[in-house]
């Protein structure tokens, strides 16, 4: 076949049209863009009032929540400041005025204020958040149910922490003890050096520091509230003159009550209560007095010192210890021993009578 025939055959065949690529981007026309803008404008025009109402409602809720939180916190702060500035006596007596501890009352007021402010903020802001979610027409039932389940789980998992916190809150509200008090918490005893909502820190008698969880405290013995009692027992011989003993003790009590600083530590006269017990060779006289809280041991030591010196000057003997048992004549140790037998003596006639007769050598007994 000639070259011209091949070229003519190729020219006669139809030219293939390339197919469109699937990745080709369709460019919207001007009419489509105009239609889309018209639809968006109409949608905005129809819903702008709803958006504005929702926005204003959310803004109003937030403003009310913030203003209410500020007002409540300021009210709590003013109340706490008034509690701190107010100095009231207990039972309206001078004794009550001495019990007021400004530092303790200030710390207690600050702790109560902090708890109240935190609770108020949580309630106000939490309620506002739920109202905002409700404004957006969000179903709060699943959220509240989930929060309830999570709260129960956390409560079971951290029940000790919750117990410690609640015990600390009620301890502060009830003013069971404060910084500087001497307390007996059962698990530890000492001076309170720090009070927290979860842990109370104590300083022991030997200088050790105890960290006591508030939830573990089942009972509290406060040795620094009200007044303390100083009691001293004086043991003298049973033959002493009671009138002279009482007169000596009264003299010591009167002299001590007039001297400083004991006149401030003693909140009542030192009284001779009388005989506490009477034994065979001794008797116990008890004296007592009300003192400033935490100063009973100091007063007792000074009182014993003065009583001993006064009794030495008055020639009154102080005895102590248990009553001595009554001694009897010692028994003869040989009394319980049986009398020796006569057979134990080799020279006794009984022993001689029982000695066998010895025949002399070389002799035979005579025949009968």
Short mmCIF file of C-alpha atoms in Angstrom, two decimals:
data_model
loop_
_atom_site.label_atom_id
_atom_site.label_comp_id
_atom_site.label_asym_id
_atom_site.label_seq_id
_atom_site.Cartn_x
_atom_site.Cartn_y
_atom_site.Cartn_z
CA UNK A 1 0.00 0.00 0.00
CA UNK A 2 1.30 3.40 -0.98
CA UNK A 3 1.99 6.18 1.48
CA UNK A 4 -0.78 8.35 0.04
CA UNK A 5 -3.39 5.65 0.64
CA UNK A 6 -2.32 5.30 4.30
CA UNK A 7 -2.56 9.00 4.92
CA UNK A 8 -5.95 9.21 3.31
CA UNK A 9 -7.24 6.36 5.46
CA UNK A 10 -5.96 8.02 8.62
CA UNK A 11 -7.63 11.28 7.70
CA UNK A 12 -10.93 9.55 7.10
CA UNK A 13 -11.13 8.03 10.65
CA UNK A 14 -12.94 10.15 13.25
CA UNK A 15 -10.77 12.01 15.81
CA UNK A 16 -11.49 10.82 19.42
CA UNK A 17 -12.84 13.44 21.87
CA UNK A 18 -11.02 13.43 25.25
CA UNK A 19 -13.29 12.55 28.22
CA UNK A 20 -13.66 14.95 31.17
CA UNK A 21 -11.48 14.19 34.21
CA UNK A 22 -13.44 13.21 37.32
CA UNK A 23 -11.32 15.62 39.37
CA UNK A 24 -12.32 18.62 37.36
CA UNK A 25 -13.82 21.46 39.49
CA UNK A 26 -17.13 22.86 38.37
CA UNK A 27 -17.03 26.63 38.63
CA UNK A 28 -20.40 28.00 39.77
CA UNK A 29 -21.90 30.56 37.59
CA UNK A 30 -22.78 34.07 38.63
CA UNK A 31 -26.41 33.16 38.81
CA UNK A 32 -25.73 30.32 41.27
CA UNK A 33 -23.71 32.63 43.55
CA UNK A 34 -26.45 35.21 43.49
CA UNK A 35 -29.05 32.60 44.42
CA UNK A 36 -26.94 31.32 47.34
CA UNK A 37 -26.43 34.84 48.70
CA UNK A 38 -30.14 35.49 48.43
CA UNK A 39 -30.96 32.33 50.40
CA UNK A 40 -28.40 33.15 53.15
CA UNK A 41 -29.70 36.69 53.49
CA UNK A 42 -33.26 35.47 53.78
CA UNK A 43 -32.22 32.86 56.43
CA UNK A 44 -30.40 35.50 58.44
CA UNK A 45 -33.35 37.84 58.12
CA UNK A 46 -35.67 35.16 59.41
CA UNK A 47 -33.49 34.11 62.42
CA UNK A 48 -31.68 37.25 63.52
CA UNK A 49 -34.37 38.07 66.05
CA UNK A 50 -33.99 34.63 67.64
CA UNK A 51 -30.20 35.01 67.82
CA UNK A 52 -30.51 38.43 69.33
CA UNK A 53 -32.99 37.19 71.94
CA UNK A 54 -30.71 34.27 72.88
CA UNK A 55 -27.65 36.52 73.10
CA UNK A 56 -29.45 39.07 75.24
CA UNK A 57 -30.77 36.34 77.50
CA UNK A 58 -27.28 34.83 77.97
CA UNK A 59 -25.81 38.26 78.60
CA UNK A 60 -28.53 39.04 81.13
CA UNK A 61 -27.94 35.74 82.95
CA UNK A 62 -24.18 36.33 83.13
CA UNK A 63 -24.59 39.93 84.33
CA UNK A 64 -27.09 38.92 87.02
CA UNK A 65 -24.82 36.05 88.15
CA UNK A 66 -21.74 38.27 88.39
CA UNK A 67 -23.59 41.06 90.22
CA UNK A 68 -25.24 38.61 92.60
CA UNK A 69 -21.90 36.91 93.32
CA UNK A 70 -20.21 40.24 94.08
CA UNK A 71 -23.10 41.35 96.34
CA UNK A 72 -23.16 38.05 98.25
CA UNK A 73 -19.39 37.96 98.73
CA UNK A 74 -19.32 41.55 99.97
CA UNK A 75 -22.17 40.81 102.36
CA UNK A 76 -20.30 37.80 103.72
CA UNK A 77 -17.11 39.83 104.06
CA UNK A 78 -18.91 42.60 105.97
CA UNK A 79 -20.54 40.02 108.24
CA UNK A 80 -17.19 38.38 108.97
CA UNK A 81 -15.55 41.76 109.64
CA UNK A 82 -18.35 42.62 112.04
CA UNK A 83 -17.86 39.28 113.82
CA UNK A 84 -14.14 40.00 114.07
CA UNK A 85 -14.62 43.51 115.47
CA UNK A 86 -17.29 42.51 117.94
CA UNK A 87 -15.84 41.70 121.36
CA UNK A 88 -18.48 40.05 123.50
CA UNK A 89 -17.94 38.52 126.92
CA UNK A 90 -19.13 35.10 127.93
CA UNK A 91 -22.14 35.29 130.29
CA UNK A 92 -21.49 39.01 130.61
CA UNK A 93 -18.81 38.59 133.30
CA UNK A 94 -15.22 39.71 133.58
CA UNK A 95 -14.23 36.05 133.43
CA UNK A 96 -15.77 35.81 129.98
CA UNK A 97 -13.85 38.86 128.81
CA UNK A 98 -10.59 37.17 129.68
CA UNK A 99 -11.52 34.20 127.54
CA UNK A 100 -11.73 36.21 124.31
CA UNK A 101 -8.83 35.38 122.03
CA UNK A 102 -8.68 37.95 119.23
CA UNK A 103 -6.31 35.93 117.07
CA UNK A 104 -8.40 32.81 117.43
CA UNK A 105 -11.62 34.65 116.65
CA UNK A 106 -9.99 36.27 113.61
CA UNK A 107 -8.80 32.94 112.22
CA UNK A 108 -12.17 31.33 112.86
CA UNK A 109 -13.97 34.20 111.14
CA UNK A 110 -11.67 34.04 108.13
CA UNK A 111 -12.15 30.30 107.80
CA UNK A 112 -15.94 30.61 108.00
CA UNK A 113 -15.89 33.47 105.48
CA UNK A 114 -13.76 31.49 103.04
CA UNK A 115 -16.09 28.50 103.20
CA UNK A 116 -19.23 30.63 102.78
CA UNK A 117 -17.76 32.56 99.84
CA UNK A 118 -16.73 29.35 98.08
CA UNK A 119 -20.15 27.78 98.57
CA UNK A 120 -21.94 30.93 97.36
CA UNK A 121 -19.74 31.19 94.25
CA UNK A 122 -20.27 27.53 93.38
CA UNK A 123 -24.04 27.76 93.72
CA UNK A 124 -24.43 31.03 91.79
CA UNK A 125 -22.06 30.21 88.92
CA UNK A 126 -23.31 26.64 88.63
CA UNK A 127 -26.92 27.79 88.40
CA UNK A 128 -25.97 30.41 85.81
CA UNK A 129 -24.15 27.83 83.68
CA UNK A 130 -27.19 25.53 83.68
CA UNK A 131 -29.46 28.44 82.71
CA UNK A 132 -27.18 29.36 79.81
CA UNK A 133 -27.23 25.78 78.52
CA UNK A 134 -31.00 25.76 78.82
CA UNK A 135 -31.19 28.96 76.79
CA UNK A 136 -29.50 27.17 73.87
CA UNK A 137 -32.22 24.48 74.16
CA UNK A 138 -29.72 21.82 75.23
CA UNK A 139 -31.27 18.82 76.98
CA UNK A 140 -29.91 18.96 80.51
CA UNK A 141 -31.38 15.66 81.69
CA UNK A 142 -28.45 13.47 80.48
CA UNK A 143 -25.95 16.01 81.81
CA UNK A 144 -27.57 16.13 85.25
CA UNK A 145 -27.85 12.33 85.35
CA UNK A 146 -24.17 11.94 84.43
CA UNK A 147 -23.17 14.54 87.01
CA UNK A 148 -25.21 12.70 89.64
CA UNK A 149 -23.56 9.37 88.85
CA UNK A 150 -20.10 10.98 88.82
CA UNK A 151 -20.83 12.67 92.14
CA UNK A 152 -21.86 9.38 93.73
CA UNK A 153 -18.74 7.65 92.38
CA UNK A 154 -16.46 10.42 93.62
CA UNK A 155 -18.25 10.42 96.97
CA UNK A 156 -17.64 6.68 97.44
CA UNK A 157 -14.05 6.91 96.24
CA UNK A 158 -13.11 9.97 98.32
CA UNK A 159 -15.40 9.44 101.32
CA UNK A 160 -12.54 9.91 103.77
CA UNK A 161 -11.66 13.25 102.19
CA UNK A 162 -15.31 14.35 102.28
CA UNK A 163 -15.59 13.23 105.91
CA UNK A 164 -12.46 15.18 106.88
CA UNK A 165 -13.70 18.30 105.09
CA UNK A 166 -17.19 18.24 106.60
CA UNK A 167 -15.79 17.53 110.07
CA UNK A 168 -13.43 20.49 109.70
CA UNK A 169 -16.27 22.79 108.61
CA UNK A 170 -18.48 21.84 111.55
CA UNK A 171 -15.51 22.03 113.94
CA UNK A 172 -14.85 25.62 112.87
CA UNK A 173 -18.53 26.59 112.91
CA UNK A 174 -19.01 25.15 116.41
CA UNK A 175 -15.72 26.63 117.67
CA UNK A 176 -14.62 23.37 119.27
CA UNK A 177 -10.97 24.50 119.51
CA UNK A 178 -8.59 27.03 118.03
CA UNK A 179 -4.92 27.92 117.69
CA UNK A 180 -3.21 27.94 121.08
CA UNK A 181 -5.65 25.58 122.82
CA UNK A 182 -4.50 22.52 124.69
CA UNK A 183 -6.69 19.63 123.50
CA UNK A 184 -6.98 15.88 123.93
CA UNK A 185 -8.10 14.48 120.58
CA UNK A 186 -7.94 10.85 121.64
CA UNK A 187 -5.34 9.92 119.03
CA UNK A 188 -3.00 12.72 120.14
CA UNK A 189 -2.68 15.37 122.83
CA UNK A 190 -0.97 18.73 122.60
CA UNK A 191 -1.22 22.41 121.70
CA UNK A 192 -3.05 23.37 118.51
CA UNK A 193 -0.67 25.23 116.19
CA UNK A 194 -2.72 25.11 112.97
CA UNK A 195 -6.38 24.46 112.18
CA UNK A 196 -7.38 23.34 108.68
CA UNK A 197 -10.51 22.05 107.01
CA UNK A 198 -8.91 18.62 106.57
CA UNK A 199 -6.04 18.32 109.07
CA UNK A 200 -5.35 19.75 112.53
CA UNK A 201 -1.71 20.19 113.54
CA UNK A 202 -0.75 19.64 117.21
CA UNK A 203 2.49 20.22 119.13
CA UNK A 204 3.06 17.42 121.64
CA UNK A 205 4.57 17.68 125.10
CA UNK A 206 7.98 16.50 123.83
CA UNK A 207 7.99 18.87 120.86
CA UNK A 208 6.70 16.41 118.28
CA UNK A 209 4.14 17.54 115.70
CA UNK A 210 0.98 15.50 115.21
CA UNK A 211 -1.11 15.73 112.03
CA UNK A 212 -4.61 14.64 112.99
CA UNK A 213 -7.28 14.18 110.32
CA UNK A 214 -10.50 15.85 111.35
CA UNK A 215 -12.57 12.85 110.29
CA UNK A 216 -10.62 10.57 112.66
CA UNK A 217 -11.40 12.63 115.75
CA UNK A 218 -14.29 11.05 117.67
CA UNK A 219 -14.03 13.19 120.78
CA UNK A 220 -12.35 16.45 121.78
CA UNK A 221 -11.25 17.46 125.26
CA UNK A 222 -10.43 21.17 125.27
CA UNK A 223 -8.25 22.07 128.24
CA UNK A 224 -8.17 25.79 127.41
CA UNK A 225 -11.83 26.77 127.50
CA UNK A 226 -13.65 28.01 130.58
CA UNK A 227 -11.44 27.40 133.59
CA UNK A 228 -9.16 24.72 135.00
CA UNK A 229 -8.97 23.15 138.45
CA UNK A 230 -5.79 22.89 140.51
CA UNK A 231 -6.00 20.18 143.16
CA UNK A 232 -3.30 19.21 145.66
CA UNK A 233 -3.45 16.31 148.13
CA UNK A 234 -1.39 16.71 151.31
CA UNK A 235 -0.71 13.53 153.29
CA UNK A 236 0.14 14.00 156.97
CA UNK A 237 0.37 11.72 159.98
CA UNK A 238 -2.83 10.59 161.59
CA UNK A 239 -1.69 12.06 164.91
CA UNK A 240 -1.44 15.64 163.60
CA UNK A 241 -3.76 18.34 164.88
CA UNK A 242 -6.33 19.01 162.15
CA UNK A 243 -6.99 22.58 163.30
CA UNK A 244 -3.31 23.42 163.07
CA UNK A 245 -3.03 21.78 159.65
CA UNK A 246 -6.03 23.73 158.36
CA UNK A 247 -4.76 27.02 159.79
CA UNK A 248 -1.39 26.51 158.10
CA UNK A 249 -3.02 25.74 154.73
CA UNK A 250 -5.30 28.78 155.01
CA UNK A 251 -2.30 30.98 155.67
CA UNK A 252 -0.50 29.60 152.62
CA UNK A 253 -3.60 30.10 150.45
CA UNK A 254 -4.18 33.68 151.58
CA UNK A 255 -0.56 34.67 151.07
CA UNK A 256 -0.36 33.09 147.61
CA UNK A 257 -3.61 34.74 146.45
CA UNK A 258 -2.19 38.21 147.12
CA UNK A 259 1.13 37.79 145.32
CA UNK A 260 1.81 38.30 141.63
CA UNK A 261 1.46 36.62 139.19
CA UNK A 262 -0.61 34.11 141.14
CA UNK A 263 -3.38 36.61 141.83
CA UNK A 264 -4.05 36.68 138.07
CA UNK A 265 -3.77 32.93 137.56
CA UNK A 266 -6.11 32.16 140.46
CA UNK A 267 -9.75 32.77 139.48
CA UNK A 268 -11.18 31.68 142.83
CA UNK A 269 -9.91 31.49 146.42
CA UNK A 270 -7.90 28.45 147.39
CA UNK A 271 -10.20 26.27 149.49
CA UNK A 272 -9.36 23.56 151.99
CA UNK A 273 -11.93 20.94 151.09
CA UNK A 274 -11.23 18.73 154.08
CA UNK A 275 -10.16 15.16 154.62
CA UNK A 276 -10.11 13.13 151.46
CA UNK A 277 -9.20 9.85 153.16
CA UNK A 278 -8.14 8.56 156.57
CA UNK A 279 -5.78 5.59 156.91
CA UNK A 280 -4.20 3.80 159.87
CA UNK A 281 -1.10 5.93 160.08
CA UNK A 282 -1.92 8.88 157.74
CA UNK A 283 -4.66 11.15 156.48
CA UNK A 284 -5.05 13.09 153.22
CA UNK A 285 -6.15 16.75 153.19
CA UNK A 286 -7.28 18.12 149.81
CA UNK A 287 -7.05 21.75 148.67
CA UNK A 288 -8.42 23.08 145.39
CA UNK A 289 -8.82 26.30 143.35
CA UNK A 290 -10.05 27.46 139.93
CA UNK A 291 -7.29 28.74 137.68
CA UNK A 292 -6.77 30.23 134.25
CA UNK A 293 -7.11 27.60 131.50
CA UNK A 294 -3.90 25.70 130.95
CA UNK A 295 -2.28 27.00 134.18
CA UNK A 296 -3.46 24.36 136.63
CA UNK A 297 -0.17 22.44 136.66
CA UNK A 298 1.81 25.63 137.29
CA UNK A 299 -0.40 26.55 140.22
CA UNK A 300 -0.24 23.03 141.65
CA UNK A 301 3.56 22.98 141.59
CA UNK A 302 3.80 26.37 143.33
CA UNK A 303 1.18 25.35 145.87
CA UNK A 304 3.04 22.15 146.78
CA UNK A 305 6.26 24.15 147.17
CA UNK A 306 4.65 26.62 149.56
CA UNK A 307 2.81 23.94 151.55
CA UNK A 308 6.03 21.97 152.10
CA UNK A 309 7.90 25.04 153.34
CA UNK A 310 5.03 26.08 155.60
CA UNK A 311 4.73 22.60 157.10
CA UNK A 312 8.46 22.46 157.77
CA UNK A 313 8.25 25.75 159.64
CA UNK A 314 5.21 24.55 161.59
CA UNK A 315 6.86 21.21 162.36
CA UNK A 316 4.14 19.24 160.56
CA UNK A 317 5.45 16.09 159.01
CA UNK A 318 4.35 15.11 155.51
CA UNK A 319 4.25 11.39 154.88
CA UNK A 320 3.63 9.50 151.68
CA UNK A 321 3.34 6.11 150.11
CA UNK A 322 1.17 3.18 151.07
CA UNK A 323 0.31 2.40 154.66
CA UNK A 324 3.04 0.31 156.27
CA UNK A 325 1.83 -3.17 157.27
CA UNK A 326 1.58 -3.96 161.00
CA UNK A 327 4.67 -5.95 162.00
CA UNK A 328 4.43 -8.81 164.50
CA UNK A 329 7.09 -10.69 166.50
CA UNK A 330 8.93 -13.05 164.17
CA UNK A 331 8.15 -16.69 164.71
CA UNK A 332 10.78 -19.14 165.91
CA UNK A 333 12.08 -20.91 162.82
CA UNK A 334 12.68 -24.08 164.87
CA UNK A 335 9.14 -24.18 166.15
CA UNK A 336 7.87 -26.02 163.12
CA UNK A 337 10.71 -28.57 163.27
CA UNK A 338 9.92 -31.90 164.99
CA UNK A 339 11.85 -32.87 168.08
CA UNK A 340 14.87 -35.13 167.41
CA UNK A 341 14.49 -38.83 168.17
CA UNK A 342 16.40 -40.45 171.00
CA UNK A 343 17.78 -42.92 168.50
CA UNK A 344 19.72 -40.15 166.81
CA UNK A 345 21.97 -39.89 169.90
CA UNK A 346 24.59 -42.65 169.85
CA UNK A 347 25.11 -42.43 173.63
CA UNK A 348 21.47 -42.82 174.60
CA UNK A 349 20.38 -45.98 176.51
CA UNK A 350 17.91 -46.86 173.79
CA UNK A 351 20.67 -47.04 171.20
CA UNK A 352 22.82 -49.09 173.56
CA UNK A 353 19.98 -51.54 174.18
CA UNK A 354 19.55 -52.15 170.51
CA UNK A 355 23.23 -52.79 169.86
CA UNK A 356 23.86 -56.49 169.00
CA UNK A 357 26.00 -58.52 171.39
CA UNK A 358 29.39 -59.31 169.90
CA UNK A 359 30.91 -62.73 170.78
CA UNK A 360 34.61 -62.75 171.67
CA UNK A 361 36.93 -64.62 169.34
CA UNK A 362 37.96 -68.26 170.22
CA UNK A 363 34.91 -68.91 172.35
CA UNK A 364 31.89 -70.92 171.51
CA UNK A 365 28.58 -70.66 173.11
CA UNK A 366 28.05 -73.22 175.87
CA UNK A 367 26.07 -76.24 174.95
CA UNK A 368 22.86 -76.77 176.74
#
